[in-house]
Amino acid sequence: GKTIGTIWNFTTGGSPIPPMPPLSSGEVEEQSIPEILTDTALKGPTITNCIFIDNLAEEGGGIYTQQSNPVLNNCTFRGNGAFDGGGMFTEGSNQILVNCTFSENSTKRGGGLFGEDSNTTLVNCEFSENSSHFGGGVFNWYDSNTTLTDCIFSDNSASLGGGMMIE
């Protein structure tokens, strides 16, 4: 695998998915279910300069947050896939994303980002070439609020809401 993160030394790539290491080891091998970031010990982490590439999950191909308050700085989500939230899935969370890029992610709802009962602040983020049936770039669902500042949506595709869908 290849180390891609600077906070917890995330590792991706390689052949079969190994068993999850203990949380205290600080290293996560290629994950098919990235829910480790919602562990109580990591509530509200800051994740900086990390790259999430070619991951798969039922929800949140790149990352899944639940009832947490993460801050993501300068992160890339590319080529991830899921049923909901190709790049990122948030549920009951309040996250801030600054200078993050979501590209070439795919899903049924929310190609780049899916928010459920969440508050998301996006600053200087880019959503490009994501695909989904609903909300190519972003899908806001069930009491979700998204604040956008200086963001770019380009070349995303969906049946409804190529850039963003609010339901």
PDB file of C-alpha atoms in Angstrom, residues 99-155:
ATOM      1  CA  ASN A  99     -10.080  23.307  -0.117  1.00  0.00           C
ATOM      2  CA  CYS A 100     -11.364  19.780  -0.752  1.00  0.00           C
ATOM      3  CA  THR A 101     -11.814  18.186  -4.180  1.00  0.00           C
ATOM      4  CA  PHE A 102     -14.433  15.597  -5.134  1.00  0.00           C
ATOM      5  CA  SER A 103     -13.916  14.100  -8.591  1.00  0.00           C
ATOM      6  CA  GLU A 104     -14.943  10.988 -10.510  1.00  0.00           C
ATOM      7  CA  ASN A 105     -16.995   9.577  -7.623  1.00  0.00           C
ATOM      8  CA  SER A 106     -20.190   7.657  -8.414  1.00  0.00           C
ATOM      9  CA  THR A 107     -23.317   6.571  -6.569  1.00  0.00           C
ATOM     10  CA  LYS A 108     -27.107   6.461  -6.700  1.00  0.00           C
ATOM     11  CA  ARG A 109     -27.500   9.634  -4.576  1.00  0.00           C
ATOM     12  CA  GLY A 110     -24.833  12.282  -4.000  1.00  0.00           C
ATOM     13  CA  GLY A 111     -21.941  11.446  -6.322  1.00  0.00           C
ATOM     14  CA  GLY A 112     -19.508  13.636  -4.414  1.00  0.00           C
ATOM     15  CA  LEU A 113     -21.281  14.214  -1.096  1.00  0.00           C
ATOM     16  CA  PHE A 114     -24.507  12.973   0.513  1.00  0.00           C
ATOM     17  CA  GLY A 115     -25.845  14.774   3.584  1.00  0.00           C
ATOM     18  CA  GLU A 116     -28.608  13.380   5.821  1.00  0.00           C
ATOM     19  CA  ASP A 117     -29.730  15.434   8.830  1.00  0.00           C
ATOM     20  CA  SER A 118     -26.354  17.200   8.696  1.00  0.00           C
ATOM     21  CA  ASN A 119     -24.894  20.684   8.487  1.00  0.00           C
ATOM     22  CA  THR A 120     -22.051  21.000   6.004  1.00  0.00           C
ATOM     23  CA  THR A 121     -19.888  24.043   5.357  1.00  0.00           C
ATOM     24  CA  LEU A 122     -17.940  23.949   2.088  1.00  0.00           C
ATOM     25  CA  VAL A 123     -15.284  26.599   1.433  1.00  0.00           C
ATOM     26  CA  ASN A 124     -13.234  26.670  -1.785  1.00  0.00           C
ATOM     27  CA  CYS A 125     -14.262  23.107  -2.644  1.00  0.00           C
ATOM     28  CA  GLU A 126     -14.504  21.668  -6.142  1.00  0.00           C
ATOM     29  CA  PHE A 127     -16.930  19.025  -7.408  1.00  0.00           C
ATOM     30  CA  SER A 128     -16.130  17.752 -10.891  1.00  0.00           C
ATOM     31  CA  GLU A 129     -16.988  14.720 -13.013  1.00  0.00           C
ATOM     32  CA  ASN A 130     -19.025  13.033 -10.269  1.00  0.00           C
ATOM     33  CA  SER A 131     -22.030  10.968 -11.351  1.00  0.00           C
ATOM     34  CA  SER A 132     -25.237   9.929  -9.659  1.00  0.00           C
ATOM     35  CA  HIS A 133     -28.921   9.390 -10.350  1.00  0.00           C
ATOM     36  CA  PHE A 134     -29.751  12.251  -7.940  1.00  0.00           C
ATOM     37  CA  GLY A 135     -27.343  15.089  -7.113  1.00  0.00           C
ATOM     38  CA  GLY A 136     -24.250  14.551  -9.239  1.00  0.00           C
ATOM     39  CA  GLY A 137     -22.071  16.748  -7.026  1.00  0.00           C
ATOM     40  CA  VAL A 138     -24.061  17.020  -3.782  1.00  0.00           C
ATOM     41  CA  PHE A 139     -27.339  15.550  -2.502  1.00  0.00           C
ATOM     42  CA  ASN A 140     -28.926  17.253   0.527  1.00  0.00           C
ATOM     43  CA  TRP A 141     -31.594  15.140   2.201  1.00  0.00           C
ATOM     44  CA  TYR A 142     -33.738  15.178   5.333  1.00  0.00           C
ATOM     45  CA  ASP A 143     -33.047  18.361   7.287  1.00  0.00           C
ATOM     46  CA  SER A 144     -29.585  18.892   5.834  1.00  0.00           C
ATOM     47  CA  ASN A 145     -28.140  22.352   5.375  1.00  0.00           C
ATOM     48  CA  THR A 146     -25.151  23.145   3.210  1.00  0.00           C
ATOM     49  CA  THR A 147     -23.355  26.483   3.198  1.00  0.00           C
ATOM     50  CA  LEU A 148     -21.260  27.062   0.066  1.00  0.00           C
ATOM     51  CA  THR A 149     -18.542  29.701  -0.264  1.00  0.00           C
ATOM     52  CA  ASP A 150     -16.384  30.033  -3.404  1.00  0.00           C
ATOM     53  CA  CYS A 151     -17.067  26.459  -4.577  1.00  0.00           C
ATOM     54  CA  ILE A 152     -16.913  25.160  -8.153  1.00  0.00           C
ATOM     55  CA  PHE A 153     -19.269  22.565  -9.664  1.00  0.00           C
ATOM     56  CA  SER A 154     -18.288  21.382 -13.149  1.00  0.00           C
ATOM     57  CA  ASP A 155     -19.050  18.435 -15.421  1.00  0.00           C
TER      58      ASP A 155
END
